[in-house]
Amino acid sequence: MNFRYKYINYILLSFSLFLHACGSGVEQNEVIPVEDFIFKSERSNFKLSPDGSMIAYLGMHDHCKNIFIMDLEDDDKSKQLTYQDDLNVQSFHWANDSTIVFSNSHYFDDVLRLFAVDVATDSIQQLLEPVRSRLKFTQPIRDYQGAIYASINMRDSSVFDLYKIFLDGRTPELVYKNPGMITSWIPSPDGVVRLALTSDSVQESILYRANEQQKFEEIAVYDFKTSVNPLGYLGESTRSVVAMSNQNRDKFAIVEYDVSTGKEVREIFADSDVDVNNEGYSHQLHRQLFATTSACRKNYTFFDSNLHNTYKTVQQHFKGYAVDFLDMDPSLQHFIIRVYSDVRPGEVYYYNSSKNQFTQLMTAFPGLKEADMLPMEPVKFNARDNKEINGFITYPKGRHKNCPLVVLVHDGPSRRDDWGFNPEVQFLANRGYAVFQINYRGTMGYGKAFWSSGFREWGGRIQSDITDGVTWLIHEGKADKNRMAIMGTGFGGYSALHAASFNPSMYKCIISSSGYSNLFTYFKEIPPHLKPYVQMYYQIIGNPEREAEFFKTISPLFHAGKVKKPVLFFQGGKDKYTSVTDANQFVARLKQNNVPVRYIFKEDEGRRFKSEENMTLYFQEVESFLKQYLH
């Protein structure tokens, strides 16, 4: 009887689901396993040697990341280069054709360890004694007569001094003691450091000296909204650089700039709608090869005809897909490229243009099929003050009307959601939700005015932009107003918690990952090496010491009593910008008010969960939570 009862129930349920699917006119989508949305490539970080004869990359050995070499001229010489069995290679760079500099660590914030490995002999040379400091390489990272330049905060955790680090292991040489505000140095092609940039976070300046015997002199000063960011020297010049600049313009452009006079020489490329992206300059050839913009899909403008022909050949091979240049050699014959789209997770290839030969190096998310992915559609709407806001919406399969909606708010807030493959978006769409991504005011990439319009608007117009976008979707008939959730990480998590506190009737449930609940603590948690930027944060967010009431008004922790809807809260113990204590207090207040809350704390994770186990848990918890409250 029991078996018959279960069987009859099964038949009735199946028939009911069939009728529901037919009646709704919704195409059913195959549920893809959670594990397929988690990035776990065995090989990554592909980099060409300066002469283009080899590719170095990170691979796994004995559960640790190590450096491997692919010899492009003789495959028999390809090999594993390092054998770290208790530490991961964190990062690596080619210093010259025969030497790679690398660091290793147990975890991201581990002590600094730096080594050089000889590609031919595999011998490893320690370059620094282990030290609890941070290191920033000067660009370009290359061998200057047996040494590389880097800035290190050994003397003072908030100040980076310039050092020469010798590839033979000699004691590093202090080149320039930072007086306090220098943020970076830029060597010219002959190895002389003639250019430095300073910032007190509110004011930025460019320093220049003609030779090492002279003192640096300030040649230009800007406020932090205006920037001239040198990319590298032009040709063999010691005065002319290629720079990203929004001086005397709203959008970032590529310009030629004379660092001896502090004057712009000419505009190389600009776009009227969006900032030009920071790519296309070759440190090996000392010139701008191409420029790109990303209003939606990335658009290229080329300044080198041979490279343009190569791009057209690659585009012809991968018709309809986006192509990114990840690396290239100075002969412009050897390339590492990425091929992808919004529905194609993408692959990384080595391309030999002289042979017109593609070699696949890595496939992202190999378990996902392009036919099962859903396209991102660009959208625009006007906020309540008539400001135009851009974004993207990804619909569930076979449905564009009255969809259950997840508003996925990007971090930053100055970061930007771009067109391309996003595993989290695809996971949510596969589960039957429309996913709305909004580039609210304060997002970078749309010019100086749009970025600065988000200043002091945390808890204000930024949040109203999100609300206005969702309201627009409802009015367009795209979203079901009774089945909506908001989620995000960092600032996106803050936006979700703010919505829970101040707009409790709009969303059925809330998901926050390391969201800022207390903006007083946000300032206290800023690491020492970022302290110089505090004054800028005061202008962008506000000053907690002078504006305590304002900060209480916009901090969700002080309004937890207003939260009525269920909350799923993820928190990483190693996130530097959020306080575990604040997260615990926020969750405790919800529990005291009998608000359904699920709290997932992982001590060894940062802002975003990274381990495969914890990422699986993250997706499973999100899926279960949304299914409970949006169905």
Short mmCIF file of N, CA and C in Angstrom, two decimals, residues 390-454:
data_model
loop_
_atom_site.label_atom_id
_atom_site.label_comp_id
_atom_site.label_asym_id
_atom_site.label_seq_id
_atom_site.Cartn_x
_atom_site.Cartn_y
_atom_site.Cartn_z
N ASN A 390 22.73 52.91 -16.38
CA ASN A 390 22.91 51.73 -17.23
C ASN A 390 22.96 50.48 -16.39
N GLY A 391 22.68 49.36 -17.02
CA GLY A 391 22.76 48.09 -16.32
C GLY A 391 22.57 46.93 -17.28
N PHE A 392 22.39 45.74 -16.70
CA PHE A 392 22.15 44.53 -17.49
C PHE A 392 21.06 43.71 -16.82
N ILE A 393 20.30 42.99 -17.64
CA ILE A 393 19.36 42.02 -17.10
C ILE A 393 19.56 40.70 -17.84
N THR A 394 19.55 39.63 -17.08
CA THR A 394 19.66 38.28 -17.63
C THR A 394 18.38 37.55 -17.25
N TYR A 395 17.62 37.11 -18.26
CA TYR A 395 16.33 36.47 -18.01
C TYR A 395 16.49 34.96 -17.87
N PRO A 396 15.61 34.34 -17.09
CA PRO A 396 15.61 32.86 -17.06
C PRO A 396 15.13 32.33 -18.40
N LYS A 397 15.43 31.09 -18.68
CA LYS A 397 15.15 30.51 -19.99
C LYS A 397 13.65 30.54 -20.30
N GLY A 398 13.33 31.09 -21.47
CA GLY A 398 11.95 31.08 -21.96
C GLY A 398 11.00 32.04 -21.28
N ARG A 399 11.56 32.99 -20.50
CA ARG A 399 10.66 33.88 -19.77
C ARG A 399 11.21 35.30 -19.73
N HIS A 400 10.40 36.28 -20.13
CA HIS A 400 10.81 37.68 -20.10
C HIS A 400 9.79 38.57 -19.41
N LYS A 401 8.73 38.00 -18.90
CA LYS A 401 7.68 38.77 -18.26
C LYS A 401 7.39 38.22 -16.87
N ASN A 402 7.13 39.14 -15.95
CA ASN A 402 6.69 38.77 -14.60
C ASN A 402 7.60 37.73 -13.96
N CYS A 403 8.91 37.96 -14.07
CA CYS A 403 9.90 37.00 -13.56
C CYS A 403 10.17 37.21 -12.07
N PRO A 404 10.42 36.14 -11.35
CA PRO A 404 11.01 36.32 -10.02
C PRO A 404 12.39 36.96 -10.21
N LEU A 405 12.74 37.94 -9.37
CA LEU A 405 13.90 38.79 -9.63
C LEU A 405 14.91 38.73 -8.50
N VAL A 406 16.19 38.65 -8.87
CA VAL A 406 17.29 38.85 -7.93
C VAL A 406 18.08 40.07 -8.38
N VAL A 407 18.13 41.08 -7.52
CA VAL A 407 18.94 42.28 -7.79
C VAL A 407 20.34 42.01 -7.25
N LEU A 408 21.32 41.92 -8.14
CA LEU A 408 22.70 41.59 -7.77
C LEU A 408 23.52 42.88 -7.83
N VAL A 409 23.84 43.43 -6.66
CA VAL A 409 24.48 44.75 -6.56
C VAL A 409 26.00 44.60 -6.52
N HIS A 410 26.70 45.32 -7.40
CA HIS A 410 28.16 45.17 -7.45
C HIS A 410 28.84 45.86 -6.27
N ASP A 411 30.06 45.42 -6.00
CA ASP A 411 30.87 45.93 -4.91
C ASP A 411 31.48 47.26 -5.31
N GLY A 412 32.18 47.88 -4.39
CA GLY A 412 32.88 49.12 -4.72
C GLY A 412 32.72 50.20 -3.67
N PRO A 413 31.80 51.17 -3.93
CA PRO A 413 30.82 51.17 -5.02
C PRO A 413 31.35 51.59 -6.38
N SER A 414 32.66 51.90 -6.48
CA SER A 414 33.15 52.48 -7.74
C SER A 414 33.42 51.43 -8.82
N ARG A 415 33.33 50.15 -8.48
CA ARG A 415 33.50 49.14 -9.52
C ARG A 415 32.34 49.18 -10.50
N ARG A 416 32.40 48.31 -11.51
CA ARG A 416 31.38 48.34 -12.54
C ARG A 416 31.04 46.93 -13.00
N ASP A 417 29.77 46.69 -13.27
CA ASP A 417 29.36 45.45 -13.91
C ASP A 417 29.56 45.60 -15.41
N ASP A 418 30.32 44.68 -16.01
CA ASP A 418 30.60 44.71 -17.44
C ASP A 418 29.95 43.52 -18.13
N TRP A 419 29.80 43.66 -19.45
CA TRP A 419 29.31 42.56 -20.26
C TRP A 419 30.34 41.45 -20.28
N GLY A 420 29.90 40.22 -20.12
CA GLY A 420 30.80 39.08 -20.16
C GLY A 420 30.24 37.95 -19.32
N PHE A 421 30.98 36.88 -19.23
CA PHE A 421 30.48 35.71 -18.51
C PHE A 421 30.61 35.92 -17.00
N ASN A 422 29.51 35.65 -16.28
CA ASN A 422 29.48 35.78 -14.83
C ASN A 422 28.83 34.52 -14.26
N PRO A 423 29.59 33.67 -13.59
CA PRO A 423 29.04 32.39 -13.11
C PRO A 423 27.91 32.56 -12.11
N GLU A 424 27.97 33.60 -11.27
CA GLU A 424 26.91 33.81 -10.29
C GLU A 424 25.61 34.20 -10.98
N VAL A 425 25.70 35.06 -11.97
CA VAL A 425 24.52 35.45 -12.74
C VAL A 425 23.91 34.23 -13.42
N GLN A 426 24.76 33.42 -14.06
CA GLN A 426 24.26 32.25 -14.77
C GLN A 426 23.65 31.21 -13.82
N PHE A 427 24.23 31.07 -12.64
CA PHE A 427 23.68 30.16 -11.63
C PHE A 427 22.26 30.59 -11.25
N LEU A 428 22.09 31.87 -10.98
CA LEU A 428 20.78 32.38 -10.57
C LEU A 428 19.77 32.26 -11.71
N ALA A 429 20.19 32.59 -12.94
CA ALA A 429 19.28 32.49 -14.09
C ALA A 429 18.90 31.04 -14.34
N ASN A 430 19.85 30.13 -14.16
CA ASN A 430 19.55 28.71 -14.34
C ASN A 430 18.53 28.21 -13.33
N ARG A 431 18.50 28.84 -12.16
CA ARG A 431 17.53 28.46 -11.13
C ARG A 431 16.18 29.13 -11.34
N GLY A 432 16.04 29.91 -12.42
CA GLY A 432 14.74 30.44 -12.76
C GLY A 432 14.51 31.89 -12.40
N TYR A 433 15.57 32.63 -12.06
CA TYR A 433 15.41 34.03 -11.66
C TYR A 433 15.96 34.96 -12.73
N ALA A 434 15.29 36.08 -12.94
CA ALA A 434 15.90 37.17 -13.70
C ALA A 434 16.92 37.85 -12.79
N VAL A 435 18.05 38.24 -13.36
CA VAL A 435 19.12 38.85 -12.58
C VAL A 435 19.34 40.27 -13.09
N PHE A 436 19.23 41.24 -12.19
CA PHE A 436 19.34 42.65 -12.54
C PHE A 436 20.62 43.22 -11.93
N GLN A 437 21.51 43.75 -12.79
CA GLN A 437 22.76 44.37 -12.37
C GLN A 437 22.71 45.85 -12.74
N ILE A 438 22.97 46.72 -11.79
CA ILE A 438 22.79 48.15 -11.97
C ILE A 438 24.12 48.88 -11.77
N ASN A 439 24.52 49.67 -12.74
CA ASN A 439 25.68 50.53 -12.59
C ASN A 439 25.21 51.90 -12.10
N TYR A 440 24.89 51.93 -10.83
CA TYR A 440 24.35 53.12 -10.16
C TYR A 440 25.37 54.27 -10.15
N ARG A 441 24.91 55.47 -9.84
CA ARG A 441 25.82 56.63 -9.76
C ARG A 441 26.93 56.32 -8.75
N GLY A 442 28.13 56.78 -9.05
CA GLY A 442 29.29 56.42 -8.24
C GLY A 442 30.10 55.30 -8.85
N THR A 443 29.52 54.62 -9.85
CA THR A 443 30.24 53.59 -10.60
C THR A 443 31.27 54.27 -11.50
N MET A 444 32.46 53.69 -11.58
CA MET A 444 33.49 54.25 -12.46
C MET A 444 33.32 53.72 -13.88
N GLY A 445 33.86 54.48 -14.83
CA GLY A 445 33.82 54.08 -16.23
C GLY A 445 32.92 54.95 -17.08
N TYR A 446 32.06 55.75 -16.41
CA TYR A 446 31.14 56.61 -17.14
C TYR A 446 31.51 58.08 -17.04
N GLY A 447 32.73 58.35 -16.61
CA GLY A 447 33.19 59.73 -16.53
C GLY A 447 33.24 60.27 -15.12
N LYS A 448 33.92 61.40 -15.01
CA LYS A 448 34.16 62.05 -13.72
C LYS A 448 32.86 62.50 -13.05
N ALA A 449 31.96 63.10 -13.83
CA ALA A 449 30.73 63.63 -13.25
C ALA A 449 29.85 62.52 -12.69
N PHE A 450 29.74 61.41 -13.43
CA PHE A 450 28.89 60.31 -12.98
C PHE A 450 29.48 59.66 -11.73
N TRP A 451 30.81 59.47 -11.73
CA TRP A 451 31.48 58.88 -10.56
C TRP A 451 31.27 59.76 -9.34
N SER A 452 31.54 61.07 -9.46
CA SER A 452 31.47 61.95 -8.30
C SER A 452 30.03 62.22 -7.86
N SER A 453 29.05 61.94 -8.72
CA SER A 453 27.66 62.13 -8.32
C SER A 453 27.23 61.12 -7.25
N GLY A 454 28.08 60.10 -7.04
CA GLY A 454 27.81 59.13 -5.98
C GLY A 454 28.48 59.47 -4.66
#
